[in-house]
mmCIF file with all atom_site columns, C-alpha atoms in Angstrom:
data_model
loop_
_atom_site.group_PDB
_atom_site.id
_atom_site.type_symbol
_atom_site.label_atom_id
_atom_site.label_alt_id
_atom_site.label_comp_id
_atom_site.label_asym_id
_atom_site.label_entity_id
_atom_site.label_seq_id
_atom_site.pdbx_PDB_ins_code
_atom_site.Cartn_x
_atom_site.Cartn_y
_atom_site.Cartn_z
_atom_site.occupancy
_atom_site.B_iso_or_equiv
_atom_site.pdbx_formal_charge
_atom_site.auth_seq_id
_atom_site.auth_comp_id
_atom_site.auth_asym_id
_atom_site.auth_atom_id
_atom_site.pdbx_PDB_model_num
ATOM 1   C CA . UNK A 1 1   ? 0.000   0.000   0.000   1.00 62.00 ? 694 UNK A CA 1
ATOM 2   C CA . UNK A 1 2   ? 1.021   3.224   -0.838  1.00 71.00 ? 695 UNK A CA 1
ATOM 3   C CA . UNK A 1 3   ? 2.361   5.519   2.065   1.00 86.00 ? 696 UNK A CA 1
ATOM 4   C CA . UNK A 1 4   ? 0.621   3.221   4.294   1.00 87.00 ? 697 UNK A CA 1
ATOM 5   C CA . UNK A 1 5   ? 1.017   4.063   8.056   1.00 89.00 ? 698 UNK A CA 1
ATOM 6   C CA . UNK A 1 6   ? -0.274  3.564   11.168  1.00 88.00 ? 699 UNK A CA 1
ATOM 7   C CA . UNK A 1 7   ? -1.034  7.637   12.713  1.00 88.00 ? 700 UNK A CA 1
ATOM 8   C CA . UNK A 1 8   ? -3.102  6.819   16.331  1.00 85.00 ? 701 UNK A CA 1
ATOM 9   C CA . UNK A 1 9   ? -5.395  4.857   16.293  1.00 82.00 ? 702 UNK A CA 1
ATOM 10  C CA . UNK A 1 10  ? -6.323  4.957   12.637  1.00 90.00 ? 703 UNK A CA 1
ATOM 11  C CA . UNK A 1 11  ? -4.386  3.181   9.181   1.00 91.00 ? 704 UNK A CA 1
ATOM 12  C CA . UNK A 1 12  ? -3.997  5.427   6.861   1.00 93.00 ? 705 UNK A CA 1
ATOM 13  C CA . UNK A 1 13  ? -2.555  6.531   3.899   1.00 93.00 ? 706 UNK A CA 1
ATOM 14  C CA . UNK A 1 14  ? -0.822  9.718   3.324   1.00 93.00 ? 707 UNK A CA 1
ATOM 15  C CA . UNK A 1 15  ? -2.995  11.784  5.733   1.00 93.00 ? 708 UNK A CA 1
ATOM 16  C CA . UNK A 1 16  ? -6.013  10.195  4.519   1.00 95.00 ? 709 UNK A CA 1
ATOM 17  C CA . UNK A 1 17  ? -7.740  7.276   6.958   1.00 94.00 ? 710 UNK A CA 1
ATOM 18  C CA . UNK A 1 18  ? -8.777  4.222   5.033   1.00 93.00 ? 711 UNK A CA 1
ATOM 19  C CA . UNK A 1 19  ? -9.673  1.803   8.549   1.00 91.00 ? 712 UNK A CA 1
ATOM 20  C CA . UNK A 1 20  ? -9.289  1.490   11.851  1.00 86.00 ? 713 UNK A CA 1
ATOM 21  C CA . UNK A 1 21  ? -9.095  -0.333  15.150  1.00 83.00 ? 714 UNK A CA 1
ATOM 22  C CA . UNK A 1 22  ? -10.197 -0.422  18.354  1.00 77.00 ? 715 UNK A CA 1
ATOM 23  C CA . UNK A 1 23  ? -9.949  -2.524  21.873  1.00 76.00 ? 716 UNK A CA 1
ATOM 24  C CA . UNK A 1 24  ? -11.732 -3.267  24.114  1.00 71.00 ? 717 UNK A CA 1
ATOM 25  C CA . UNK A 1 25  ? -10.536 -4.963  27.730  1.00 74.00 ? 718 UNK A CA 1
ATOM 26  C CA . UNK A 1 26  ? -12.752 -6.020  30.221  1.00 68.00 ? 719 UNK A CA 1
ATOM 27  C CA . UNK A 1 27  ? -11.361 -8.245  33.182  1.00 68.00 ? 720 UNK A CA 1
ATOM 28  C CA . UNK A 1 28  ? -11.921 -11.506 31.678  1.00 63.00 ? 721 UNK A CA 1
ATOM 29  C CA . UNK A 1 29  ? -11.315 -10.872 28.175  1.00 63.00 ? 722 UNK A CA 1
ATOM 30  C CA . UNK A 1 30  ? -10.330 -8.411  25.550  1.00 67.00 ? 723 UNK A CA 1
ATOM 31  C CA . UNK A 1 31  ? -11.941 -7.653  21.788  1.00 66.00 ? 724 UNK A CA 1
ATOM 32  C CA . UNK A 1 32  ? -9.723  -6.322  18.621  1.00 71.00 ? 725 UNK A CA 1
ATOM 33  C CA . UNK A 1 33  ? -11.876 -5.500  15.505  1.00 75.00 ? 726 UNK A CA 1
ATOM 34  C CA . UNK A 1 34  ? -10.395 -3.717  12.883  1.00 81.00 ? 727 UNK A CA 1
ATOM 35  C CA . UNK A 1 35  ? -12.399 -1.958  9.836   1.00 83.00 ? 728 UNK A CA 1
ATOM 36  C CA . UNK A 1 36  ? -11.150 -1.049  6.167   1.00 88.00 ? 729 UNK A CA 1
ATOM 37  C CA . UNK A 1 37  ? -13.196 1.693   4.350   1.00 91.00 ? 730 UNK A CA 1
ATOM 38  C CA . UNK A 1 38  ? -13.683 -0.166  1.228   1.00 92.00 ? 731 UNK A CA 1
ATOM 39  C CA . UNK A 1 39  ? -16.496 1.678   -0.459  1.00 91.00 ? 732 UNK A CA 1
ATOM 40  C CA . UNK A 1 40  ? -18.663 4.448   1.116   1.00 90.00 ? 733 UNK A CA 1
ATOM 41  C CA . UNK A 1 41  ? -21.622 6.551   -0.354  1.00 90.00 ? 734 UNK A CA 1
ATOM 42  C CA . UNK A 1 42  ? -19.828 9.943   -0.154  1.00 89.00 ? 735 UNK A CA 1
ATOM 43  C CA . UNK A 1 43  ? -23.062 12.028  -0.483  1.00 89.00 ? 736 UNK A CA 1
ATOM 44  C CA . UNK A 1 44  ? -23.762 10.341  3.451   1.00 88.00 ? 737 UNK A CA 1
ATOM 45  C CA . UNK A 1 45  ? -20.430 11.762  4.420   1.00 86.00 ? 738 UNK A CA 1
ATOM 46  C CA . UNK A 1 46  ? -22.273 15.348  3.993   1.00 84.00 ? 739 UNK A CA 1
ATOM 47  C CA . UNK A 1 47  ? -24.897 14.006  6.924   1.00 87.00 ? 740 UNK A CA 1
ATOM 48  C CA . UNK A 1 48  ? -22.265 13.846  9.511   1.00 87.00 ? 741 UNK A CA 1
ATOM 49  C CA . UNK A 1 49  ? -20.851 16.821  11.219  1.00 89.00 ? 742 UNK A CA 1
ATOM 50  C CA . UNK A 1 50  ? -17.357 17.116  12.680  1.00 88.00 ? 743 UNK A CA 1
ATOM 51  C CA . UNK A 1 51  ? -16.922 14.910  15.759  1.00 87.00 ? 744 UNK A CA 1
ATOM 52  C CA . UNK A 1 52  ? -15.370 16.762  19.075  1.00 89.00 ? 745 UNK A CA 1
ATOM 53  C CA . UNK A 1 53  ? -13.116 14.168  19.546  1.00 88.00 ? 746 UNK A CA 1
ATOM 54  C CA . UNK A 1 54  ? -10.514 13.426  16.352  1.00 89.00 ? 747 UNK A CA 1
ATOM 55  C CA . UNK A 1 55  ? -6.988  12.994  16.113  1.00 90.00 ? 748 UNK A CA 1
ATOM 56  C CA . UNK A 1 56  ? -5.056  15.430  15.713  1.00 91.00 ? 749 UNK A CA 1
ATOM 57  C CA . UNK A 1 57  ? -3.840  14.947  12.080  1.00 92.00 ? 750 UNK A CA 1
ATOM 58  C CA . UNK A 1 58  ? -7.486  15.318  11.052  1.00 93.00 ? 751 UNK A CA 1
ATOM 59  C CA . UNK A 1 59  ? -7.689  18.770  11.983  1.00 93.00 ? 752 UNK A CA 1
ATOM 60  C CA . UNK A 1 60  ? -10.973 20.512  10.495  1.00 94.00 ? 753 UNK A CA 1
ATOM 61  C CA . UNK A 1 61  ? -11.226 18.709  7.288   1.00 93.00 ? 754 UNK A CA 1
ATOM 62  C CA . UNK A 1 62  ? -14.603 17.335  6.557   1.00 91.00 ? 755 UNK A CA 1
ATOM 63  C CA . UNK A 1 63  ? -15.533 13.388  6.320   1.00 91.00 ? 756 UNK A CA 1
ATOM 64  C CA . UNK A 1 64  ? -14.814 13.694  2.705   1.00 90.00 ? 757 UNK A CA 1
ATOM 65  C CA . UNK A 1 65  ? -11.505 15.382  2.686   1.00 93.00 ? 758 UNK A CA 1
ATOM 66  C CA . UNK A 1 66  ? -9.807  13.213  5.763   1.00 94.00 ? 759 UNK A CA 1
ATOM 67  C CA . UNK A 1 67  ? -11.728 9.477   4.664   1.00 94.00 ? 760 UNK A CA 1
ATOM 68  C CA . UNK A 1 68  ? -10.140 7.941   1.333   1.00 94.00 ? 761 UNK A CA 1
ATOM 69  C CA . UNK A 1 69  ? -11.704 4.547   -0.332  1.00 94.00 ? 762 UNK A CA 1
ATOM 70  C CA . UNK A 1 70  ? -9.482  1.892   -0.887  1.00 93.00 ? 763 UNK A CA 1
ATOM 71  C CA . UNK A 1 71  ? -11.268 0.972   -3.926  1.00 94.00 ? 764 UNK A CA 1
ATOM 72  C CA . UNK A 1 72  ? -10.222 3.742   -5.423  1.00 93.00 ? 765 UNK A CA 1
ATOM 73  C CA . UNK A 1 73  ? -6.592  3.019   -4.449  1.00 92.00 ? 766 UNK A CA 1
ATOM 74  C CA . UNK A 1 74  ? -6.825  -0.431  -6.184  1.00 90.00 ? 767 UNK A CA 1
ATOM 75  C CA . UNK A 1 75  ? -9.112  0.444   -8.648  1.00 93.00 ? 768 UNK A CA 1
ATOM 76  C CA . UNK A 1 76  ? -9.747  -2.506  -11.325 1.00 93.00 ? 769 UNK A CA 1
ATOM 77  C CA . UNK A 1 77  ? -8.990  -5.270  -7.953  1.00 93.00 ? 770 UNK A CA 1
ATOM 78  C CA . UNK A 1 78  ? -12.276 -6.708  -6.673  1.00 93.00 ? 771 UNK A CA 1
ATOM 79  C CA . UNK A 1 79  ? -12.974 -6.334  -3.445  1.00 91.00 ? 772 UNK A CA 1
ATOM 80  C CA . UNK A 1 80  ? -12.714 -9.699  -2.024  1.00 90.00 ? 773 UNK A CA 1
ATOM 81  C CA . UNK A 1 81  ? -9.201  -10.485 -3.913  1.00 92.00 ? 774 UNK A CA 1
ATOM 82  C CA . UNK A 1 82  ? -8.521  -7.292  -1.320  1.00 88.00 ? 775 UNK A CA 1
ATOM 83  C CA . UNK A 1 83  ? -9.415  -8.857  1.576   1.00 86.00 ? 776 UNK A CA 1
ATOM 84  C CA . UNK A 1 84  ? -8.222  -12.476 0.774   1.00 87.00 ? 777 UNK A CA 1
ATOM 85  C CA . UNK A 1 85  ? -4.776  -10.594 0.392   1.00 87.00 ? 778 UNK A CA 1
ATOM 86  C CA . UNK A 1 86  ? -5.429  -8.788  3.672   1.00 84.00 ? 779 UNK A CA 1
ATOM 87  C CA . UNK A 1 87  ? -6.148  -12.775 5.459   1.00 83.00 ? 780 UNK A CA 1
ATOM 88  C CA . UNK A 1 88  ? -2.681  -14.469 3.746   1.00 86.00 ? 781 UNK A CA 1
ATOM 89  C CA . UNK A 1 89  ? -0.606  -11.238 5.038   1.00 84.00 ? 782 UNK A CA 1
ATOM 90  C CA . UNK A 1 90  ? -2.125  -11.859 8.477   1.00 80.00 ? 783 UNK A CA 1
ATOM 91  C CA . UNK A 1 91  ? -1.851  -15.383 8.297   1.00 82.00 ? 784 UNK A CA 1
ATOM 92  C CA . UNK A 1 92  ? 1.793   -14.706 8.075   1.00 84.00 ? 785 UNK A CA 1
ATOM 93  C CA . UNK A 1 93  ? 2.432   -12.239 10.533  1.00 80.00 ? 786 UNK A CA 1
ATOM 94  C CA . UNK A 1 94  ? 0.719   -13.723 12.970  1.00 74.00 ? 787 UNK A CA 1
ATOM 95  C CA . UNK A 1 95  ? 0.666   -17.292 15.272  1.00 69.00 ? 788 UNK A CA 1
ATOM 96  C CA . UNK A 1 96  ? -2.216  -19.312 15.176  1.00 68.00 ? 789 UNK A CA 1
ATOM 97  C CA . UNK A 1 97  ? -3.044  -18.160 11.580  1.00 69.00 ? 790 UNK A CA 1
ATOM 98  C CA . UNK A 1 98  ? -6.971  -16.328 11.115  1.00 72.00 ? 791 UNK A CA 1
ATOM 99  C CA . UNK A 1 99  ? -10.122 -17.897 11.713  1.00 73.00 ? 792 UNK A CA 1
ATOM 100 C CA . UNK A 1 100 ? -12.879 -16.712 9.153   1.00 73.00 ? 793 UNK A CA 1
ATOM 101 C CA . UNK A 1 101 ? -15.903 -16.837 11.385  1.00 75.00 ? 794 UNK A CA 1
ATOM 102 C CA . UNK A 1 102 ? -19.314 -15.061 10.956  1.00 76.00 ? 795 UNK A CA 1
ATOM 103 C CA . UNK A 1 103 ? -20.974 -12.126 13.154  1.00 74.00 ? 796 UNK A CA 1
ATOM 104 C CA . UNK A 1 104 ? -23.506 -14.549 14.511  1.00 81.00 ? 797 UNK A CA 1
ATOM 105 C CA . UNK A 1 105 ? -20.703 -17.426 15.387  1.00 83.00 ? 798 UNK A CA 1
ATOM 106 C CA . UNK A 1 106 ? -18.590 -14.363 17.241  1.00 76.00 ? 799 UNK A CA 1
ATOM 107 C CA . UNK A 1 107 ? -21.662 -12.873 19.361  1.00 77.00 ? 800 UNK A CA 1
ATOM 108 C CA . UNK A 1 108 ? -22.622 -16.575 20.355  1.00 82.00 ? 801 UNK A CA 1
ATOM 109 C CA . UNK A 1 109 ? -18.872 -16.706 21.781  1.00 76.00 ? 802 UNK A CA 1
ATOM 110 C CA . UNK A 1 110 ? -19.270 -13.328 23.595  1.00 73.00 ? 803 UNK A CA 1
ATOM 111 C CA . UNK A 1 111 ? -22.319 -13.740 25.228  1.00 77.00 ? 804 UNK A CA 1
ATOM 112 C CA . UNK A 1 112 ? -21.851 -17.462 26.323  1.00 78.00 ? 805 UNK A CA 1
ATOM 113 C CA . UNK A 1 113 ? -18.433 -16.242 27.868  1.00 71.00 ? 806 UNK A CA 1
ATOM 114 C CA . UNK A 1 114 ? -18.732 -12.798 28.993  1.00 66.00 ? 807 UNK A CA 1
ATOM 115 C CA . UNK A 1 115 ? -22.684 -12.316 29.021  1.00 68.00 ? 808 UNK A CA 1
ATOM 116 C CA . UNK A 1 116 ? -24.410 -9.900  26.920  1.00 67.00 ? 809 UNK A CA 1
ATOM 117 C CA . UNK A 1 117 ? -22.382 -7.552  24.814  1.00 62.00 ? 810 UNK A CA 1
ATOM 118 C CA . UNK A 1 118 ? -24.740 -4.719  24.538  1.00 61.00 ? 811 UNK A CA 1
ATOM 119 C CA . UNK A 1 119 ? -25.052 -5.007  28.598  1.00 62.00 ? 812 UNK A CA 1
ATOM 120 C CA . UNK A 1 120 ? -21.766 -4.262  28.535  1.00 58.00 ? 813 UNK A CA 1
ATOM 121 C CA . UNK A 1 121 ? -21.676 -1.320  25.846  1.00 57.00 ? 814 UNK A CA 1
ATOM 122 C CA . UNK A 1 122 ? -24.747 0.485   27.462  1.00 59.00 ? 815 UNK A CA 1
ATOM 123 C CA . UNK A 1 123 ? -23.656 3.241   29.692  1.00 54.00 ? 816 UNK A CA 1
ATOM 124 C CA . UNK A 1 124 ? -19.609 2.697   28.110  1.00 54.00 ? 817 UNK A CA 1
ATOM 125 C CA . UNK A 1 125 ? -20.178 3.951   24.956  1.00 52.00 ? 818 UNK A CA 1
ATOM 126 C CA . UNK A 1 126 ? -22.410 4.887   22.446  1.00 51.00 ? 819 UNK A CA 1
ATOM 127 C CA . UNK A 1 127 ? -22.147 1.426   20.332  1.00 51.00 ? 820 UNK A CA 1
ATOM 128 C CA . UNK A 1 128 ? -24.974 -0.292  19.261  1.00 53.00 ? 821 UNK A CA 1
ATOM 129 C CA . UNK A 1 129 ? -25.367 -3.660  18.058  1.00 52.00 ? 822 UNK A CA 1
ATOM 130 C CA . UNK A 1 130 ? -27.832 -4.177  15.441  1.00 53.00 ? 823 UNK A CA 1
ATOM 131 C CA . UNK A 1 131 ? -29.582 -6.778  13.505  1.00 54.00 ? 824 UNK A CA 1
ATOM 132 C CA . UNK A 1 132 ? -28.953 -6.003  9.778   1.00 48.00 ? 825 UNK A CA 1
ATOM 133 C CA . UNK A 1 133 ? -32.033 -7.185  7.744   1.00 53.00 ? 826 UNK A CA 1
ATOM 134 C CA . UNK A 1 134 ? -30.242 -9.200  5.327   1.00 52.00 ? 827 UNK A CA 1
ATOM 135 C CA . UNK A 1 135 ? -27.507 -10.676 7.263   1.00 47.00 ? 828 UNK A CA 1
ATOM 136 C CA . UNK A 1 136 ? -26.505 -13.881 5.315   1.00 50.00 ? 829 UNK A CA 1
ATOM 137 C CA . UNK A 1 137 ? -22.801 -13.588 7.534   1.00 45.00 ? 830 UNK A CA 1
#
């Protein structure tokens, strides 16, 4: 990836974010998810207004000016030859290999091990977890 780098919290390239990551750790357990910015609808991007909190290498600049799509930085590769590149990288780097699992297969882990997950986001964050209505994962 082109001037990829890793600036807070956020991957991105030049001074443009294309995904993210986050933690979470709770006393028995912890949760990594990380999120690429594939595709967007940019005309949405004019719906949201400038969040208080942003690193500081955003600055002011709108959704549009500080997100960039990575389909546009691989333009002509389809999406999932993207992310099956993304898997054999990590497959590499790290022990154990990757498990490909679905949403529904994760939550059941969660919440038979640590309880309800939205018990635990209520009141810690503004996270919601929602049902999509086609969710064939």
């Amino acid at each position: 990836i082109p001037d990829f780098a890793l600036c807070e919290n956020d991957y991105v390239i030049g001074d443009r974010k294309m995904g993210g990551n986050a933690q979470s750790i709770v006393k028995d357990g912890w949760l990594h998810h990380t999120s690429f910015l594939w595709d967007f609808d940019s005309d949405n991007m004019e719906y949201l207004s400038l969040p208080s909190k942003r690193p500081d290498y955003r600055g002011d600049r709108s959704h549009g000016e500080f997100l960039v799509k990575l389909k546009d930085i691989y333009p002509g590769v389809p999406q999932q030859k993207f992310f099956t590149s993304v898997k054999a990288a990590c497959e590499t780097e790290f022990y154990g290999g990757v498990e490909i699992t679905t949403l529904p297969e994760v939550m059941s882990i969660v919440n038979q091990n640590f309880g309800s997950l939205q018990d635990w986001f209520d009141g810690k964050c503004r996270t919601r977890i929602i049902k999509l209505e086609d969710d064939n994962s």
